[in-house]
Protein backbone atom coordinates (compact mmCIF):
# COMPACT_ATOMS: atom_id res chain seq x y z
CA UNK A 1 0.00 0.00 0.00
CA UNK A 2 1.47 3.34 -1.05
CA UNK A 3 1.52 6.26 1.30
CA UNK A 4 3.43 9.13 2.84
CA UNK A 5 6.35 8.39 5.12
CA UNK A 6 5.40 8.72 8.76
CA UNK A 7 8.46 9.65 10.87
CA UNK A 8 8.78 8.00 14.25
CA UNK A 9 9.24 10.22 17.31
CA UNK A 10 9.34 13.48 15.36
CA UNK A 11 8.75 16.79 17.15
CA UNK A 12 5.14 17.11 15.99
CA UNK A 13 4.21 13.73 17.44
CA UNK A 14 5.98 14.30 20.74
CA UNK A 15 4.28 17.64 21.40
CA UNK A 16 0.95 15.99 22.16
CA UNK A 17 2.50 14.11 25.11
CA UNK A 18 3.58 17.37 26.79
CA UNK A 19 6.84 15.88 28.03
CA UNK A 20 7.80 18.96 30.03
CA UNK A 21 4.59 18.80 32.06
CA UNK A 22 3.94 15.05 32.28
CA UNK A 23 7.51 13.87 32.78
CA UNK A 24 9.65 16.73 34.08
CA UNK A 25 7.09 18.57 36.22
CA UNK A 26 4.86 15.73 37.46
CA UNK A 27 7.79 13.33 37.72
CA UNK A 28 9.76 15.95 39.65
CA UNK A 29 6.91 16.48 42.13
CA UNK A 30 6.57 12.72 42.71
CA UNK A 31 10.32 12.42 43.22
CA UNK A 32 10.44 15.35 45.64
CA UNK A 33 7.50 14.05 47.70
CA UNK A 34 9.05 10.58 47.93
CA UNK A 35 12.36 12.11 48.90
CA UNK A 36 10.74 14.01 51.77
CA UNK A 37 8.78 10.96 52.96
CA UNK A 38 11.82 8.67 52.99
CA UNK A 39 13.99 11.13 54.87
CA UNK A 40 11.76 10.59 57.91
CA UNK A 41 13.03 7.11 58.72
CA UNK A 42 16.06 6.87 56.41
CA UNK A 43 19.20 8.73 55.57
CA UNK A 44 19.11 11.61 53.11
CA UNK A 45 21.36 9.69 50.73
CA UNK A 46 19.06 6.65 50.72
CA UNK A 47 15.97 8.81 50.21
CA UNK A 48 17.66 10.63 47.33
CA UNK A 49 18.64 7.47 45.45
CA UNK A 50 15.28 5.80 46.04
CA UNK A 51 13.37 8.83 44.73
CA UNK A 52 15.71 9.06 41.74
CA UNK A 53 15.14 5.39 40.87
CA UNK A 54 11.37 5.93 41.05
CA UNK A 55 11.67 8.95 38.73
CA UNK A 56 13.74 6.94 36.23
CA UNK A 57 11.21 4.10 36.40
CA UNK A 58 8.42 6.62 35.80
CA UNK A 59 10.35 7.93 32.78
CA UNK A 60 10.83 4.38 31.46
CA UNK A 61 7.10 3.64 31.66
CA UNK A 62 6.32 7.00 30.08
CA UNK A 63 8.72 6.17 27.23
CA UNK A 64 7.04 2.80 26.72
CA UNK A 65 3.67 4.52 26.34
CA UNK A 66 5.08 6.85 23.67
CA UNK A 67 6.80 3.93 21.93
CA UNK A 68 3.56 1.98 21.86
CA UNK A 69 1.51 4.89 20.54
CA UNK A 70 4.03 6.17 17.97
CA UNK A 71 5.67 2.96 16.77
CA UNK A 72 3.95 -0.28 17.75
CA UNK A 73 0.31 0.73 17.11
CA UNK A 74 1.06 2.50 13.78
CA UNK A 75 3.07 -0.52 12.69
CA UNK A 76 0.12 -2.80 13.47
CA UNK A 77 -2.25 -0.52 11.53
CA UNK A 78 0.10 -0.47 8.54
CA UNK A 79 0.32 -4.25 8.65
CA UNK A 80 -3.46 -4.43 8.74
CA UNK A 81 -3.88 -2.00 5.84
CA UNK A 82 -1.46 -4.10 3.79
CA UNK A 83 -3.52 -7.26 4.23
CA UNK A 84 -5.70 -8.87 1.57
CA UNK A 85 -8.79 -7.33 3.15
CA UNK A 86 -7.82 -3.92 1.74
CA UNK A 87 -6.64 -5.13 -1.65
CA UNK A 88 -9.45 -3.20 -3.37
CA UNK A 89 -8.12 0.14 -2.09
CA UNK A 90 -4.62 -0.70 -3.26
CA UNK A 91 -5.90 -1.48 -6.76
CA UNK A 92 -8.06 1.67 -6.74
CA UNK A 93 -5.01 3.83 -6.06
CA UNK A 94 -5.78 4.77 -2.46
CA UNK A 95 -2.86 5.90 -0.30
CA UNK A 96 -2.07 5.71 3.39
CA UNK A 97 -1.96 9.23 4.92
CA UNK A 98 0.29 10.47 7.73
CA UNK A 99 -2.64 9.93 10.12
CA UNK A 100 -2.80 6.26 9.08
CA UNK A 101 -6.03 6.51 7.15
CA UNK A 102 -6.74 5.39 3.60
CA UNK A 103 -7.54 8.24 1.24
CA UNK A 104 -8.53 8.14 -2.42
CA UNK A 105 -11.08 9.23 -4.96
CA UNK A 106 -13.91 7.35 -6.66
CA UNK A 107 -16.09 8.92 -9.36
CA UNK A 108 -15.06 12.38 -8.18
CA UNK A 109 -15.79 11.82 -4.48
CA UNK A 110 -12.92 11.95 -1.98
CA UNK A 111 -13.20 8.91 0.26
CA UNK A 112 -11.42 8.31 3.56
CA UNK A 113 -11.29 5.04 5.49
CA UNK A 114 -10.46 5.18 9.20
CA UNK A 115 -9.20 1.85 10.58
CA UNK A 116 -10.48 1.54 14.15
CA UNK A 117 -9.97 -0.88 17.02
CA UNK A 118 -12.35 -1.48 19.91
CA UNK A 119 -11.43 -3.48 22.99
CA UNK A 120 -13.79 -6.12 24.29
CA UNK A 121 -13.64 -8.18 27.45
CA UNK A 122 -10.84 -10.69 27.97
CA UNK A 123 -8.48 -8.35 26.08
CA UNK A 124 -9.77 -9.43 22.66
CA UNK A 125 -9.74 -6.80 19.93
CA UNK A 126 -12.55 -6.12 17.50
CA UNK A 127 -11.46 -4.21 14.41
CA UNK A 128 -13.77 -2.33 12.09
CA UNK A 129 -13.55 0.56 9.62
CA UNK A 130 -15.34 3.87 9.24
CA UNK A 131 -15.84 5.21 5.71
CA UNK A 132 -16.36 8.92 5.11
CA UNK A 133 -16.89 11.13 2.07
CA UNK A 134 -17.92 14.72 1.38
CA UNK A 135 -20.57 16.34 -0.76
CA UNK A 136 -22.33 19.56 -1.71
CA UNK A 137 -25.73 20.49 -3.12
CA UNK A 138 -27.09 23.30 -5.27
CA UNK A 139 -29.59 24.55 -2.67
CA UNK A 140 -27.51 24.57 0.51
CA UNK A 141 -30.20 26.46 2.41
CA UNK A 142 -32.22 23.26 2.75
CA UNK A 143 -29.21 21.00 3.30
CA UNK A 144 -29.53 20.64 7.09
CA UNK A 145 -33.09 19.35 6.83
CA UNK A 146 -32.15 17.09 3.94
CA UNK A 147 -29.21 15.66 5.90
CA UNK A 148 -31.49 14.84 8.82
CA UNK A 149 -33.92 13.03 6.51
CA UNK A 150 -31.14 11.15 4.71
CA UNK A 151 -29.50 9.83 7.88
CA UNK A 152 -30.58 6.29 8.65
CA UNK A 153 -30.21 2.63 7.75
CA UNK A 154 -29.22 1.62 4.23
CA UNK A 155 -28.21 -1.68 2.71
CA UNK A 156 -24.50 -0.99 3.34
CA UNK A 157 -24.76 0.41 6.86
CA UNK A 158 -26.27 3.11 9.01
CA UNK A 159 -25.29 6.35 7.28
CA UNK A 160 -24.85 9.55 9.23
CA UNK A 161 -25.11 12.80 7.22
CA UNK A 162 -23.93 16.05 8.78
CA UNK A 163 -21.99 19.18 7.81
CA UNK A 164 -21.72 18.00 4.20
CA UNK A 165 -20.01 14.77 5.21
CA UNK A 166 -21.38 11.24 5.42
CA UNK A 167 -19.81 8.38 7.34
CA UNK A 168 -20.74 4.85 8.38
CA UNK A 169 -19.50 1.48 9.55
CA UNK A 170 -20.29 -1.25 6.99
CA UNK A 171 -22.73 -3.86 8.24
CA UNK A 172 -20.41 -6.61 7.01
CA UNK A 173 -17.60 -5.18 9.12
CA UNK A 174 -15.79 -8.50 9.52
CA UNK A 175 -15.32 -9.32 5.83
CA UNK A 176 -16.69 -6.43 3.76
CA UNK A 177 -16.84 -6.25 -0.02
CA UNK A 178 -15.41 -2.75 -0.28
CA UNK A 179 -15.79 -2.49 -4.04
CA UNK A 180 -19.54 -3.08 -3.77
CA UNK A 181 -19.84 -0.90 -0.66
CA UNK A 182 -18.12 2.11 -2.25
CA UNK A 183 -20.18 1.72 -5.43
CA UNK A 184 -23.43 1.60 -3.42
CA UNK A 185 -22.36 4.63 -1.37
CA UNK A 186 -21.77 6.73 -4.50
CA UNK A 187 -25.09 5.57 -5.96
CA UNK A 188 -26.87 6.74 -2.80
CA UNK A 189 -25.21 10.16 -3.00
CA UNK A 190 -26.07 10.54 -6.68
CA UNK A 191 -29.65 9.44 -6.07
CA UNK A 192 -29.95 12.20 -3.47
CA UNK A 193 -28.52 14.65 -6.03
CA UNK A 194 -25.41 15.32 -3.97
CA UNK A 195 -22.29 16.46 -5.77
CA UNK A 196 -18.62 15.72 -4.97
CA UNK A 197 -16.78 17.98 -2.55
CA UNK A 198 -13.04 17.52 -2.09
CA UNK A 199 -11.59 17.04 1.39
CA UNK A 200 -9.50 20.18 0.87
CA UNK A 201 -12.54 22.28 -0.01
CA UNK A 202 -14.50 20.75 2.86
CA UNK A 203 -11.76 21.76 5.30
CA UNK A 204 -11.66 25.32 3.96
CA UNK A 205 -15.42 25.84 3.83
CA UNK A 206 -16.65 23.79 6.79
CA UNK A 207 -13.98 22.08 8.86
CA UNK A 208 -11.77 25.08 9.61
CA UNK A 209 -14.66 27.51 10.35
CA UNK A 210 -16.05 24.99 12.83
CA UNK A 211 -12.70 24.78 14.60
CA UNK A 212 -12.26 28.55 14.59
CA UNK A 213 -15.60 29.20 16.23
CA UNK A 214 -14.27 29.67 19.75
CA UNK A 215 -17.63 29.81 21.49
CA UNK A 216 -18.78 26.46 20.15
CA UNK A 217 -15.41 24.88 19.40
CA UNK A 218 -15.53 21.97 21.82
CA UNK A 219 -19.20 21.21 21.29
CA UNK A 220 -19.03 21.46 17.50
CA UNK A 221 -15.77 19.55 17.30
CA UNK A 222 -17.18 16.60 19.21
CA UNK A 223 -20.40 16.79 17.22
CA UNK A 224 -18.42 16.81 13.98
CA UNK A 225 -16.24 13.88 15.06
CA UNK A 226 -19.01 11.79 16.58
CA UNK A 227 -20.22 10.07 13.49
CA UNK A 228 -22.08 7.00 14.32
CA UNK A 229 -23.48 4.56 16.84
CA UNK A 230 -23.82 1.02 15.54
CA UNK A 231 -24.94 -2.16 17.20
CA UNK A 232 -23.55 -5.35 15.72
CA UNK A 233 -25.77 -8.26 16.67
CA UNK A 234 -26.24 -8.42 20.42
CA UNK A 235 -22.60 -8.28 21.42
CA UNK A 236 -21.05 -5.00 20.35
CA UNK A 237 -21.99 -1.35 20.56
CA UNK A 238 -19.75 1.04 18.64
CA UNK A 239 -19.56 4.77 19.11
CA UNK A 240 -17.13 6.12 16.56
CA UNK A 241 -15.38 9.38 17.35
CA UNK A 242 -13.07 10.58 14.61
CA UNK A 243 -9.62 11.61 15.88
CA UNK A 244 -8.98 15.34 16.12
CA UNK A 245 -7.20 16.81 13.13
CA UNK A 246 -3.53 17.42 13.68
XYZ file of C-alpha atoms in Angstrom:
246
model
C 0.000 0.000 0.000
C 1.474 3.335 -1.051
C 1.517 6.262 1.295
C 3.433 9.126 2.836
C 6.345 8.392 5.118
C 5.405 8.722 8.762
C 8.460 9.654 10.865
C 8.781 7.996 14.247
C 9.244 10.216 17.308
C 9.344 13.482 15.365
C 8.751 16.792 17.147
C 5.141 17.108 15.992
C 4.205 13.726 17.441
C 5.979 14.303 20.736
C 4.280 17.643 21.396
C 0.953 15.988 22.161
C 2.499 14.112 25.112
C 3.580 17.372 26.786
C 6.836 15.879 28.031
C 7.805 18.961 30.029
C 4.593 18.797 32.060
C 3.941 15.052 32.279
C 7.508 13.870 32.776
C 9.652 16.728 34.076
C 7.092 18.574 36.223
C 4.865 15.728 37.464
C 7.788 13.325 37.720
C 9.756 15.954 39.645
C 6.912 16.484 42.125
C 6.571 12.719 42.706
C 10.321 12.416 43.217
C 10.444 15.349 45.640
C 7.499 14.052 47.703
C 9.047 10.578 47.933
C 12.358 12.113 48.902
C 10.738 14.010 51.773
C 8.785 10.958 52.965
C 11.816 8.672 52.994
C 13.993 11.125 54.868
C 11.762 10.591 57.909
C 13.030 7.111 58.723
C 16.065 6.865 56.409
C 19.200 8.730 55.566
C 19.105 11.614 53.114
C 21.356 9.688 50.729
C 19.064 6.645 50.716
C 15.968 8.814 50.214
C 17.662 10.634 47.329
C 18.643 7.472 45.452
C 15.281 5.798 46.044
C 13.373 8.830 44.732
C 15.711 9.062 41.739
C 15.138 5.394 40.868
C 11.371 5.929 41.054
C 11.670 8.951 38.727
C 13.736 6.937 36.234
C 11.206 4.101 36.405
C 8.424 6.619 35.800
C 10.350 7.925 32.784
C 10.833 4.385 31.461
C 7.104 3.638 31.661
C 6.323 7.001 30.081
C 8.717 6.171 27.228
C 7.044 2.796 26.719
C 3.673 4.523 26.341
C 5.082 6.848 23.665
C 6.801 3.931 21.927
C 3.559 1.975 21.856
C 1.513 4.889 20.536
C 4.027 6.171 17.970
C 5.673 2.958 16.768
C 3.948 -0.278 17.750
C 0.313 0.733 17.107
C 1.059 2.503 13.777
C 3.069 -0.524 12.685
C 0.121 -2.798 13.475
C -2.251 -0.524 11.534
C 0.102 -0.470 8.537
C 0.321 -4.253 8.649
C -3.456 -4.427 8.744
C -3.882 -2.005 5.838
C -1.458 -4.102 3.788
C -3.522 -7.256 4.231
C -5.696 -8.867 1.566
C -8.792 -7.332 3.150
C -7.816 -3.917 1.743
C -6.639 -5.129 -1.655
C -9.452 -3.199 -3.370
C -8.124 0.135 -2.088
C -4.615 -0.699 -3.265
C -5.900 -1.475 -6.765
C -8.064 1.668 -6.737
C -5.013 3.834 -6.060
C -5.775 4.772 -2.463
C -2.862 5.900 -0.296
C -2.070 5.715 3.394
C -1.961 9.228 4.923
C 0.286 10.467 7.731
C -2.637 9.931 10.115
C -2.801 6.263 9.078
C -6.034 6.507 7.150
C -6.737 5.390 3.597
C -7.536 8.238 1.242
C -8.534 8.138 -2.416
C -11.082 9.227 -4.961
C -13.914 7.350 -6.661
C -16.092 8.924 -9.358
C -15.057 12.380 -8.180
C -15.791 11.820 -4.481
C -12.919 11.955 -1.982
C -13.202 8.915 0.263
C -11.420 8.313 3.564
C -11.285 5.045 5.485
C -10.464 5.177 9.200
C -9.198 1.848 10.576
C -10.480 1.535 14.147
C -9.975 -0.879 17.025
C -12.351 -1.478 19.912
C -11.432 -3.483 22.991
C -13.791 -6.123 24.294
C -13.644 -8.178 27.448
C -10.836 -10.686 27.969
C -8.483 -8.347 26.078
C -9.774 -9.434 22.660
C -9.739 -6.801 19.926
C -12.552 -6.125 17.498
C -11.459 -4.207 14.414
C -13.768 -2.326 12.085
C -13.555 0.560 9.619
C -15.344 3.872 9.236
C -15.837 5.209 5.713
C -16.361 8.916 5.108
C -16.887 11.132 2.069
C -17.924 14.718 1.381
C -20.568 16.343 -0.763
C -22.330 19.563 -1.711
C -25.729 20.493 -3.121
C -27.091 23.301 -5.269
C -29.586 24.546 -2.667
C -27.507 24.569 0.511
C -30.203 26.455 2.414
C -32.221 23.255 2.753
C -29.214 20.999 3.305
C -29.529 20.644 7.086
C -33.089 19.351 6.828
C -32.153 17.091 3.938
C -29.215 15.663 5.902
C -31.494 14.835 8.824
C -33.921 13.031 6.508
C -31.141 11.151 4.709
C -29.498 9.832 7.879
C -30.582 6.292 8.652
C -30.210 2.632 7.747
C -29.219 1.620 4.229
C -28.207 -1.684 2.705
C -24.499 -0.994 3.343
C -24.762 0.407 6.865
C -26.273 3.114 9.013
C -25.289 6.354 7.278
C -24.847 9.553 9.234
C -25.110 12.800 7.222
C -23.933 16.052 8.781
C -21.991 19.177 7.809
C -21.717 18.003 4.200
C -20.015 14.766 5.207
C -21.381 11.238 5.421
C -19.809 8.378 7.343
C -20.738 4.853 8.377
C -19.505 1.482 9.550
C -20.285 -1.251 6.992
C -22.732 -3.862 8.241
C -20.413 -6.615 7.012
C -17.602 -5.183 9.119
C -15.787 -8.503 9.524
C -15.318 -9.321 5.834
C -16.692 -6.428 3.758
C -16.842 -6.247 -0.023
C -15.408 -2.753 -0.279
C -15.791 -2.490 -4.040
C -19.538 -3.083 -3.772
C -19.838 -0.896 -0.665
C -18.120 2.108 -2.252
C -20.183 1.719 -5.426
C -23.433 1.601 -3.424
C -22.364 4.633 -1.372
C -21.774 6.727 -4.497
C -25.089 5.575 -5.965
C -26.872 6.744 -2.799
C -25.210 10.155 -3.004
C -26.071 10.545 -6.682
C -29.646 9.441 -6.074
C -29.950 12.203 -3.468
C -28.521 14.651 -6.032
C -25.411 15.320 -3.968
C -22.292 16.455 -5.772
C -18.624 15.719 -4.966
C -16.782 17.985 -2.555
C -13.040 17.520 -2.090
C -11.593 17.044 1.393
C -9.497 20.178 0.872
C -12.539 22.285 -0.015
C -14.496 20.750 2.856
C -11.764 21.760 5.304
C -11.659 25.317 3.957
C -15.416 25.842 3.829
C -16.653 23.793 6.786
C -13.982 22.084 8.865
C -11.769 25.081 9.608
C -14.658 27.510 10.347
C -16.047 24.990 12.834
C -12.701 24.778 14.600
C -12.258 28.550 14.589
C -15.604 29.201 16.230
C -14.269 29.671 19.751
C -17.628 29.810 21.492
C -18.784 26.456 20.148
C -15.412 24.879 19.401
C -15.526 21.972 21.820
C -19.204 21.211 21.293
C -19.030 21.457 17.504
C -15.769 19.552 17.301
C -17.179 16.603 19.212
C -20.401 16.786 17.219
C -18.418 16.805 13.981
C -16.241 13.882 15.059
C -19.006 11.792 16.581
C -20.216 10.074 13.494
C -22.078 7.001 14.320
C -23.478 4.563 16.836
C -23.824 1.022 15.542
C -24.940 -2.156 17.205
C -23.549 -5.355 15.725
C -25.770 -8.261 16.673
C -26.244 -8.417 20.416
C -22.600 -8.282 21.415
C -21.046 -5.001 20.353
C -21.991 -1.346 20.558
C -19.750 1.043 18.642
C -19.559 4.773 19.109
C -17.130 6.118 16.565
C -15.376 9.376 17.351
C -13.074 10.584 14.613
C -9.619 11.609 15.883
C -8.978 15.340 16.121
C -7.203 16.813 13.131
C -3.526 17.418 13.677
